[in-house]
PDB file of C-alpha atoms in Angstrom:
ATOM      1  CA  UNK A1458     -11.048  43.634 -17.402  1.00 38.00           C
ATOM      2  CA  UNK A1459      -7.729  44.813 -15.990  1.00 41.00           C
ATOM      3  CA  UNK A1460      -4.428  43.357 -17.117  1.00 44.00           C
ATOM      4  CA  UNK A1461      -3.780  42.121 -13.558  1.00 43.00           C
ATOM      5  CA  UNK A1462      -7.106  40.263 -13.430  1.00 44.00           C
ATOM      6  CA  UNK A1463      -6.504  38.742 -16.861  1.00 39.00           C
ATOM      7  CA  UNK A1464      -3.098  37.508 -15.704  1.00 39.00           C
ATOM      8  CA  UNK A1465      -4.591  35.943 -12.597  1.00 40.00           C
ATOM      9  CA  UNK A1466      -7.201  34.119 -14.724  1.00 41.00           C
ATOM     10  CA  UNK A1467      -4.504  32.732 -17.010  1.00 34.00           C
ATOM     11  CA  UNK A1468      -2.487  31.570 -14.002  1.00 39.00           C
ATOM     12  CA  UNK A1469      -5.564  29.859 -12.559  1.00 48.00           C
ATOM     13  CA  UNK A1470      -6.198  28.080 -15.864  1.00 56.00           C
ATOM     14  CA  UNK A1471      -2.602  26.811 -15.898  1.00 68.00           C
ATOM     15  CA  UNK A1472      -2.544  25.630 -12.273  1.00 83.00           C
ATOM     16  CA  UNK A1473      -3.108  21.921 -11.616  1.00 89.00           C
ATOM     17  CA  UNK A1474      -6.338  20.865  -9.943  1.00 95.00           C
ATOM     18  CA  UNK A1475      -5.892  19.700  -6.342  1.00 97.00           C
ATOM     19  CA  UNK A1476      -7.586  16.482  -5.196  1.00 97.00           C
ATOM     20  CA  UNK A1477      -7.154  14.424  -2.042  1.00 96.00           C
ATOM     21  CA  UNK A1478      -4.753  11.501  -2.550  1.00 96.00           C
ATOM     22  CA  UNK A1479      -7.292   8.809  -1.623  1.00 94.00           C
ATOM     23  CA  UNK A1480      -9.896  10.346  -3.934  1.00 96.00           C
ATOM     24  CA  UNK A1481      -7.515  10.747  -6.869  1.00 97.00           C
ATOM     25  CA  UNK A1482      -6.197   7.210  -6.411  1.00 97.00           C
ATOM     26  CA  UNK A1483      -9.726   5.808  -6.263  1.00 96.00           C
ATOM     27  CA  UNK A1484     -10.868   7.781  -9.301  1.00 96.00           C
ATOM     28  CA  UNK A1485      -7.928   6.492 -11.345  1.00 97.00           C
ATOM     29  CA  UNK A1486      -8.628   2.900 -10.327  1.00 96.00           C
ATOM     30  CA  UNK A1487     -12.319   3.235 -11.172  1.00 96.00           C
ATOM     31  CA  UNK A1488     -11.522   4.752 -14.577  1.00 95.00           C
ATOM     32  CA  UNK A1489      -9.177   1.907 -15.545  1.00 94.00           C
ATOM     33  CA  UNK A1490     -11.608  -0.696 -14.196  1.00 93.00           C
ATOM     34  CA  UNK A1491     -14.252   0.838 -16.482  1.00 92.00           C
ATOM     35  CA  UNK A1492     -11.914   0.621 -19.490  1.00 90.00           C
ATOM     36  CA  UNK A1493     -11.091   4.327 -19.654  1.00 90.00           C
ATOM     37  CA  UNK A1494      -7.636   5.808 -20.208  1.00 81.00           C
ATOM     38  CA  UNK A1495      -6.168   7.903 -17.399  1.00 82.00           C
ATOM     39  CA  UNK A1496      -3.076   9.319 -19.083  1.00 79.00           C
ATOM     40  CA  UNK A1497       0.280   9.488 -17.345  1.00 89.00           C
ATOM     41  CA  UNK A1498      -0.613   8.600 -13.741  1.00 95.00           C
ATOM     42  CA  UNK A1499       2.525   8.843 -11.622  1.00 96.00           C
ATOM     43  CA  UNK A1500       4.042   9.328  -8.206  1.00 97.00           C
ATOM     44  CA  UNK A1501       6.269  12.393  -7.871  1.00 97.00           C
ATOM     45  CA  UNK A1502       9.017  12.580  -5.270  1.00 95.00           C
ATOM     46  CA  UNK A1503       9.934  15.811  -3.551  1.00 93.00           C
ATOM     47  CA  UNK A1504      13.186  15.970  -5.554  1.00 93.00           C
ATOM     48  CA  UNK A1505      11.207  16.021  -8.820  1.00 95.00           C
ATOM     49  CA  UNK A1506      11.723  12.401  -9.899  1.00 95.00           C
ATOM     50  CA  UNK A1507       8.646  10.437 -10.924  1.00 96.00           C
ATOM     51  CA  UNK A1508       7.607   6.801 -11.223  1.00 95.00           C
ATOM     52  CA  UNK A1509       4.590   5.329 -12.942  1.00 95.00           C
ATOM     53  CA  UNK A1510       1.705   4.140 -10.765  1.00 95.00           C
ATOM     54  CA  UNK A1511       1.165   0.405 -11.284  1.00 94.00           C
ATOM     55  CA  UNK A1512      -2.618   0.763 -11.530  1.00 95.00           C
ATOM     56  CA  UNK A1513      -3.084  -1.963 -14.138  1.00 95.00           C
ATOM     57  CA  UNK A1514      -1.055  -4.453 -12.072  1.00 95.00           C
ATOM     58  CA  UNK A1515      -3.077  -3.671  -8.947  1.00 96.00           C
ATOM     59  CA  UNK A1516      -6.287  -4.314 -10.881  1.00 96.00           C
ATOM     60  CA  UNK A1517      -5.030  -7.500 -12.534  1.00 96.00           C
ATOM     61  CA  UNK A1518      -5.194 -10.982 -10.973  1.00 96.00           C
ATOM     62  CA  UNK A1519      -2.302 -12.000  -8.722  1.00 97.00           C
ATOM     63  CA  UNK A1520       0.955 -12.831 -10.497  1.00 97.00           C
ATOM     64  CA  UNK A1521       3.769 -15.213  -9.617  1.00 97.00           C
ATOM     65  CA  UNK A1522       5.376 -12.779  -7.175  1.00 97.00           C
ATOM     66  CA  UNK A1523       2.064 -12.121  -5.425  1.00 98.00           C
ATOM     67  CA  UNK A1524       1.498 -15.841  -5.034  1.00 97.00           C
ATOM     68  CA  UNK A1525       4.980 -16.221  -3.528  1.00 97.00           C
ATOM     69  CA  UNK A1526       4.117 -13.539  -0.961  1.00 98.00           C
ATOM     70  CA  UNK A1527       0.837 -15.205  -0.053  1.00 98.00           C
ATOM     71  CA  UNK A1528       2.600 -18.488   0.721  1.00 97.00           C
ATOM     72  CA  UNK A1529       4.271 -16.644   3.637  1.00 98.00           C
ATOM     73  CA  UNK A1530       0.923 -15.682   5.186  1.00 98.00           C
ATOM     74  CA  UNK A1531      -0.881 -17.570   7.953  1.00 97.00           C
ATOM     75  CA  UNK A1532      -4.678 -17.692   8.011  1.00 98.00           C
ATOM     76  CA  UNK A1533      -6.759 -15.717   8.664  1.00 98.00           C
ATOM     77  CA  UNK A1534      -5.190 -12.849   6.702  1.00 98.00           C
ATOM     78  CA  UNK A1535      -5.618  -9.082   7.102  1.00 98.00           C
ATOM     79  CA  UNK A1536      -4.512  -7.088   4.030  1.00 98.00           C
ATOM     80  CA  UNK A1537      -3.542  -3.559   5.133  1.00 98.00           C
ATOM     81  CA  UNK A1538      -3.998  -1.088   2.275  1.00 97.00           C
ATOM     82  CA  UNK A1539      -5.677  -3.741   0.126  1.00 98.00           C
ATOM     83  CA  UNK A1540      -6.435  -1.375  -2.770  1.00 97.00           C
ATOM     84  CA  UNK A1541      -8.688  -3.056  -5.359  1.00 97.00           C
ATOM     85  CA  UNK A1542      -8.289  -6.363  -3.547  1.00 98.00           C
ATOM     86  CA  UNK A1543      -6.356  -8.723  -5.782  1.00 98.00           C
ATOM     87  CA  UNK A1544      -4.632 -10.448  -2.856  1.00 98.00           C
ATOM     88  CA  UNK A1545      -7.824 -10.829  -0.793  1.00 98.00           C
ATOM     89  CA  UNK A1546      -9.744 -12.071  -3.839  1.00 98.00           C
ATOM     90  CA  UNK A1547      -7.051 -14.666  -4.577  1.00 98.00           C
ATOM     91  CA  UNK A1548      -7.067 -15.868  -0.971  1.00 98.00           C
ATOM     92  CA  UNK A1549     -10.862 -16.117  -0.957  1.00 97.00           C
ATOM     93  CA  UNK A1550     -10.851 -18.027  -4.257  1.00 96.00           C
ATOM     94  CA  UNK A1551      -8.549 -20.627  -2.704  1.00 96.00           C
ATOM     95  CA  UNK A1552     -10.787 -21.017   0.351  1.00 97.00           C
ATOM     96  CA  UNK A1553      -8.684 -18.941   2.745  1.00 97.00           C
ATOM     97  CA  UNK A1554     -10.194 -16.392   5.158  1.00 98.00           C
ATOM     98  CA  UNK A1555      -9.071 -12.820   4.454  1.00 98.00           C
ATOM     99  CA  UNK A1556     -10.188  -9.230   4.972  1.00 98.00           C
ATOM    100  CA  UNK A1557      -8.883  -6.114   3.241  1.00 98.00           C
ATOM    101  CA  UNK A1558      -8.883  -2.596   4.674  1.00 98.00           C
ATOM    102  CA  UNK A1559      -8.291   0.594   2.703  1.00 98.00           C
ATOM    103  CA  UNK A1560      -8.951   4.343   2.890  1.00 96.00           C
ATOM    104  CA  UNK A1561     -10.298   4.623  -0.669  1.00 96.00           C
ATOM    105  CA  UNK A1562     -14.056   4.021  -1.103  1.00 96.00           C
ATOM    106  CA  UNK A1563     -13.543   3.310  -4.805  1.00 96.00           C
ATOM    107  CA  UNK A1564     -10.829   0.724  -4.099  1.00 97.00           C
ATOM    108  CA  UNK A1565     -13.009  -1.017  -1.502  1.00 97.00           C
ATOM    109  CA  UNK A1566     -15.938  -1.090  -3.933  1.00 97.00           C
ATOM    110  CA  UNK A1567     -13.792  -2.630  -6.685  1.00 97.00           C
ATOM    111  CA  UNK A1568     -12.378  -5.172  -4.228  1.00 97.00           C
ATOM    112  CA  UNK A1569     -15.875  -6.272  -3.240  1.00 97.00           C
ATOM    113  CA  UNK A1570     -16.939  -6.519  -6.880  1.00 96.00           C
ATOM    114  CA  UNK A1571     -14.109  -8.980  -7.538  1.00 94.00           C
ATOM    115  CA  UNK A1572     -15.154 -11.201  -4.612  1.00 93.00           C
ATOM    116  CA  UNK A1573     -12.964  -9.821  -1.827  1.00 96.00           C
ATOM    117  CA  UNK A1574     -14.185  -9.067   1.683  1.00 98.00           C
ATOM    118  CA  UNK A1575     -13.056  -5.461   2.200  1.00 98.00           C
ATOM    119  CA  UNK A1576     -13.988  -2.526   4.408  1.00 98.00           C
ATOM    120  CA  UNK A1577     -13.220   1.175   4.535  1.00 98.00           C
ATOM    121  CA  UNK A1578     -10.856   1.554   7.470  1.00 97.00           C
ATOM    122  CA  UNK A1579      -7.670   3.260   8.663  1.00 97.00           C
ATOM    123  CA  UNK A1580      -5.143   0.756  10.022  1.00 97.00           C
ATOM    124  CA  UNK A1581      -4.747   2.941  13.118  1.00 97.00           C
ATOM    125  CA  UNK A1582      -8.508   3.050  13.748  1.00 96.00           C
ATOM    126  CA  UNK A1583     -10.722   0.290  15.175  1.00 96.00           C
ATOM    127  CA  UNK A1584      -9.740  -2.714  13.038  1.00 97.00           C
ATOM    128  CA  UNK A1585     -12.028  -5.743  13.492  1.00 97.00           C
ATOM    129  CA  UNK A1586     -10.774  -8.700  15.558  1.00 98.00           C
ATOM    130  CA  UNK A1587      -7.567  -7.144  16.809  1.00 97.00           C
ATOM    131  CA  UNK A1588      -5.153  -9.847  17.982  1.00 97.00           C
ATOM    132  CA  UNK A1589      -7.025 -12.602  16.125  1.00 98.00           C
ATOM    133  CA  UNK A1590      -5.409 -12.440  12.681  1.00 98.00           C
ATOM    134  CA  UNK A1591      -2.872 -15.071  11.681  1.00 98.00           C
ATOM    135  CA  UNK A1592      -1.012 -12.577   9.532  1.00 98.00           C
ATOM    136  CA  UNK A1593      -1.117  -9.033   8.225  1.00 98.00           C
ATOM    137  CA  UNK A1594       0.022  -8.060   4.735  1.00 98.00           C
ATOM    138  CA  UNK A1595       1.943  -4.882   3.882  1.00 98.00           C
ATOM    139  CA  UNK A1596       2.447  -5.372   0.142  1.00 98.00           C
ATOM    140  CA  UNK A1597       2.804  -3.073  -2.892  1.00 97.00           C
ATOM    141  CA  UNK A1598       4.950  -0.626  -0.928  1.00 95.00           C
ATOM    142  CA  UNK A1599       2.467  -0.246   1.932  1.00 97.00           C
ATOM    143  CA  UNK A1600       5.283  -0.427   4.487  1.00 98.00           C
ATOM    144  CA  UNK A1601       5.629   3.253   3.531  1.00 97.00           C
ATOM    145  CA  UNK A1602       2.187   4.271   4.874  1.00 96.00           C
ATOM    146  CA  UNK A1603       2.544   7.394   6.993  1.00 93.00           C
ATOM    147  CA  UNK A1604       6.336   7.450   6.539  1.00 95.00           C
ATOM    148  CA  UNK A1605       6.683   5.666   9.915  1.00 95.00           C
ATOM    149  CA  UNK A1606       7.575   2.014   9.222  1.00 97.00           C
ATOM    150  CA  UNK A1607       8.405   1.148  12.838  1.00 97.00           C
ATOM    151  CA  UNK A1608       5.085   2.553  14.093  1.00 97.00           C
ATOM    152  CA  UNK A1609       3.207   0.736  11.336  1.00 98.00           C
ATOM    153  CA  UNK A1610       4.972  -2.548  12.106  1.00 98.00           C
ATOM    154  CA  UNK A1611       4.123  -2.208  15.794  1.00 98.00           C
ATOM    155  CA  UNK A1612       0.472  -1.646  14.896  1.00 98.00           C
ATOM    156  CA  UNK A1613       0.466  -4.631  12.526  1.00 98.00           C
ATOM    157  CA  UNK A1614       2.091  -6.789  15.232  1.00 98.00           C
ATOM    158  CA  UNK A1615      -0.706  -5.832  17.634  1.00 98.00           C
ATOM    159  CA  UNK A1616      -3.329  -6.892  15.100  1.00 98.00           C
ATOM    160  CA  UNK A1617      -1.988 -10.448  14.661  1.00 98.00           C
ATOM    161  CA  UNK A1618      -2.100 -13.195  17.278  1.00 98.00           C
ATOM    162  CA  UNK A1619       0.980 -14.429  19.202  1.00 98.00           C
ATOM    163  CA  UNK A1620       2.810 -16.733  16.794  1.00 98.00           C
ATOM    164  CA  UNK A1621       1.372 -14.798  13.839  1.00 98.00           C
ATOM    165  CA  UNK A1622       3.260 -12.957  11.136  1.00 98.00           C
ATOM    166  CA  UNK A1623       3.495  -9.680   9.238  1.00 98.00           C
ATOM    167  CA  UNK A1624       4.401 -10.153   5.561  1.00 98.00           C
ATOM    168  CA  UNK A1625       6.160  -7.089   4.150  1.00 98.00           C
ATOM    169  CA  UNK A1626       7.152  -6.246   0.598  1.00 98.00           C
ATOM    170  CA  UNK A1627      10.442  -4.355   0.697  1.00 97.00           C
ATOM    171  CA  UNK A1628      12.945  -2.834  -1.658  1.00 95.00           C
ATOM    172  CA  UNK A1629      16.166  -4.711  -2.567  1.00 94.00           C
ATOM    173  CA  UNK A1630      18.213  -5.886   0.451  1.00 93.00           C
ATOM    174  CA  UNK A1631      20.778  -3.064   0.225  1.00 95.00           C
ATOM    175  CA  UNK A1632      18.195  -0.237   0.072  1.00 96.00           C
ATOM    176  CA  UNK A1633      18.317   1.976   3.189  1.00 97.00           C
ATOM    177  CA  UNK A1634      15.331   3.445   4.986  1.00 97.00           C
ATOM    178  CA  UNK A1635      14.270   6.621   3.204  1.00 96.00           C
ATOM    179  CA  UNK A1636      11.471   8.995   4.168  1.00 96.00           C
ATOM    180  CA  UNK A1637      10.182  11.299   1.442  1.00 95.00           C
ATOM    181  CA  UNK A1638       7.466  13.736   0.509  1.00 97.00           C
ATOM    182  CA  UNK A1639       5.443  12.454  -2.443  1.00 98.00           C
ATOM    183  CA  UNK A1640       2.282  13.281  -4.356  1.00 98.00           C
ATOM    184  CA  UNK A1641       0.070  11.656  -6.977  1.00 98.00           C
ATOM    185  CA  UNK A1642      -0.304  13.265 -10.403  1.00 97.00           C
ATOM    186  CA  UNK A1643      -2.559  12.472 -13.351  1.00 95.00           C
ATOM    187  CA  UNK A1644      -4.047  14.482 -16.205  1.00 89.00           C
ATOM    188  CA  UNK A1645      -3.549  17.953 -14.760  1.00 92.00           C
ATOM    189  CA  UNK A1646      -4.628  16.904 -11.247  1.00 96.00           C
ATOM    190  CA  UNK A1647      -2.315  16.538  -8.266  1.00 97.00           C
ATOM    191  CA  UNK A1648      -2.741  15.462  -4.664  1.00 98.00           C
ATOM    192  CA  UNK A1649      -1.327  17.366  -1.699  1.00 98.00           C
ATOM    193  CA  UNK A1650       2.144  16.269  -0.651  1.00 97.00           C
ATOM    194  CA  UNK A1651       2.229  13.472   1.923  1.00 97.00           C
ATOM    195  CA  UNK A1652       4.848  11.394   3.711  1.00 97.00           C
ATOM    196  CA  UNK A1653       5.954   7.999   2.421  1.00 97.00           C
ATOM    197  CA  UNK A1654       8.839   5.656   3.189  1.00 97.00           C
ATOM    198  CA  UNK A1655      10.811   2.950   1.410  1.00 96.00           C
ATOM    199  CA  UNK A1656      13.010   0.357   3.089  1.00 97.00           C
ATOM    200  CA  UNK A1657      15.094  -2.596   1.963  1.00 97.00           C
ATOM    201  CA  UNK A1658      15.061  -6.087   3.446  1.00 94.00           C
ATOM    202  CA  UNK A1659      18.168  -5.553   5.622  1.00 95.00           C
ATOM    203  CA  UNK A1660      17.162  -2.139   6.934  1.00 97.00           C
ATOM    204  CA  UNK A1661      13.772  -3.595   7.858  1.00 97.00           C
ATOM    205  CA  UNK A1662      15.316  -5.904  10.493  1.00 96.00           C
ATOM    206  CA  UNK A1663      16.077  -3.333  13.247  1.00 97.00           C
ATOM    207  CA  UNK A1664      12.674  -1.699  12.671  1.00 97.00           C
ATOM    208  CA  UNK A1665      11.022  -5.097  13.081  1.00 98.00           C
ATOM    209  CA  UNK A1666      12.934  -5.833  16.288  1.00 97.00           C
ATOM    210  CA  UNK A1667      11.933  -2.471  17.745  1.00 97.00           C
ATOM    211  CA  UNK A1668       8.309  -3.336  16.929  1.00 97.00           C
ATOM    212  CA  UNK A1669       8.557  -6.680  18.738  1.00 97.00           C
ATOM    213  CA  UNK A1670       8.924  -8.810  15.609  1.00 98.00           C
ATOM    214  CA  UNK A1671      11.707 -11.117  14.482  1.00 97.00           C
ATOM    215  CA  UNK A1672      12.745 -11.660  10.893  1.00 95.00           C
ATOM    216  CA  UNK A1673      11.816 -14.983   9.348  1.00 95.00           C
ATOM    217  CA  UNK A1674      11.840 -16.167   5.756  1.00 95.00           C
ATOM    218  CA  UNK A1675      12.893 -13.841   2.927  1.00 95.00           C
ATOM    219  CA  UNK A1676      11.612 -14.546  -0.592  1.00 96.00           C
ATOM    220  CA  UNK A1677      12.737 -12.899  -3.830  1.00 96.00           C
ATOM    221  CA  UNK A1678      10.638 -13.245  -6.973  1.00 96.00           C
ATOM    222  CA  UNK A1679      11.819 -11.332 -10.009  1.00 93.00           C
ATOM    223  CA  UNK A1680      12.555  -7.807  -8.835  1.00 93.00           C
ATOM    224  CA  UNK A1681      10.258  -8.013  -5.803  1.00 97.00           C
ATOM    225  CA  UNK A1682      11.273  -8.908  -2.235  1.00 97.00           C
ATOM    226  CA  UNK A1683       9.120 -10.195   0.615  1.00 98.00           C
ATOM    227  CA  UNK A1684       9.996 -10.664   4.268  1.00 98.00           C
ATOM    228  CA  UNK A1685       8.022 -12.612   6.846  1.00 98.00           C
ATOM    229  CA  UNK A1686       8.231 -11.017  10.278  1.00 98.00           C
ATOM    230  CA  UNK A1687       7.094 -13.213  13.150  1.00 98.00           C
ATOM    231  CA  UNK A1688       5.419 -12.230  16.400  1.00 98.00           C
ATOM    232  CA  UNK A1689       6.772 -14.385  19.247  1.00 97.00           C
ATOM    233  CA  UNK A1690       4.313 -16.597  21.083  1.00 94.00           C
TER     234      UNK A1690
END
């Protein structure tokens, strides 16, 4: 074997494995749900900084902050990016009507196993009962989906009925709108880079207005912030 070929093989062995973000996310959730360790699962920003993925929290029952967010929601509830379904399961357990949508087959399967009604669906695709929902949830950072918060808010507003609401988890009030490239990483596997956004409670207001929504109640619980955006009747 030539020295050049040997070097290429070594480089290949050292390169991270590439996996689609929805598949990697789902595989990590399924591993933790099965009681397996997944190592240092994290989100990497384009500038090199990382933050730990809150996989265990997403798989756990709702906490005090989650319950505070759900008090802002009007029935029936559509959970956009429901993940493993803790919010939908909690709503169902209390007798409220809710549906979760997500792009990860593994997340949808776990959500159903915990008693949540969930389907595999893109929020920009054909979502059931458009214009019927009392509220739509964008929690756990899901306002960042697609790195286009205003477009996402306009879509969520179209999914709820007149007089309905969109409940958004935001960053702290002073945090500006930021659009970034991010990727998932875990155990030598990475996802392709994709766009994500973060926005604070104050910076959310002009985006909401442009999407035809008006800002309502703001709730802080611990280090988490939730804003209820209302669709006029």
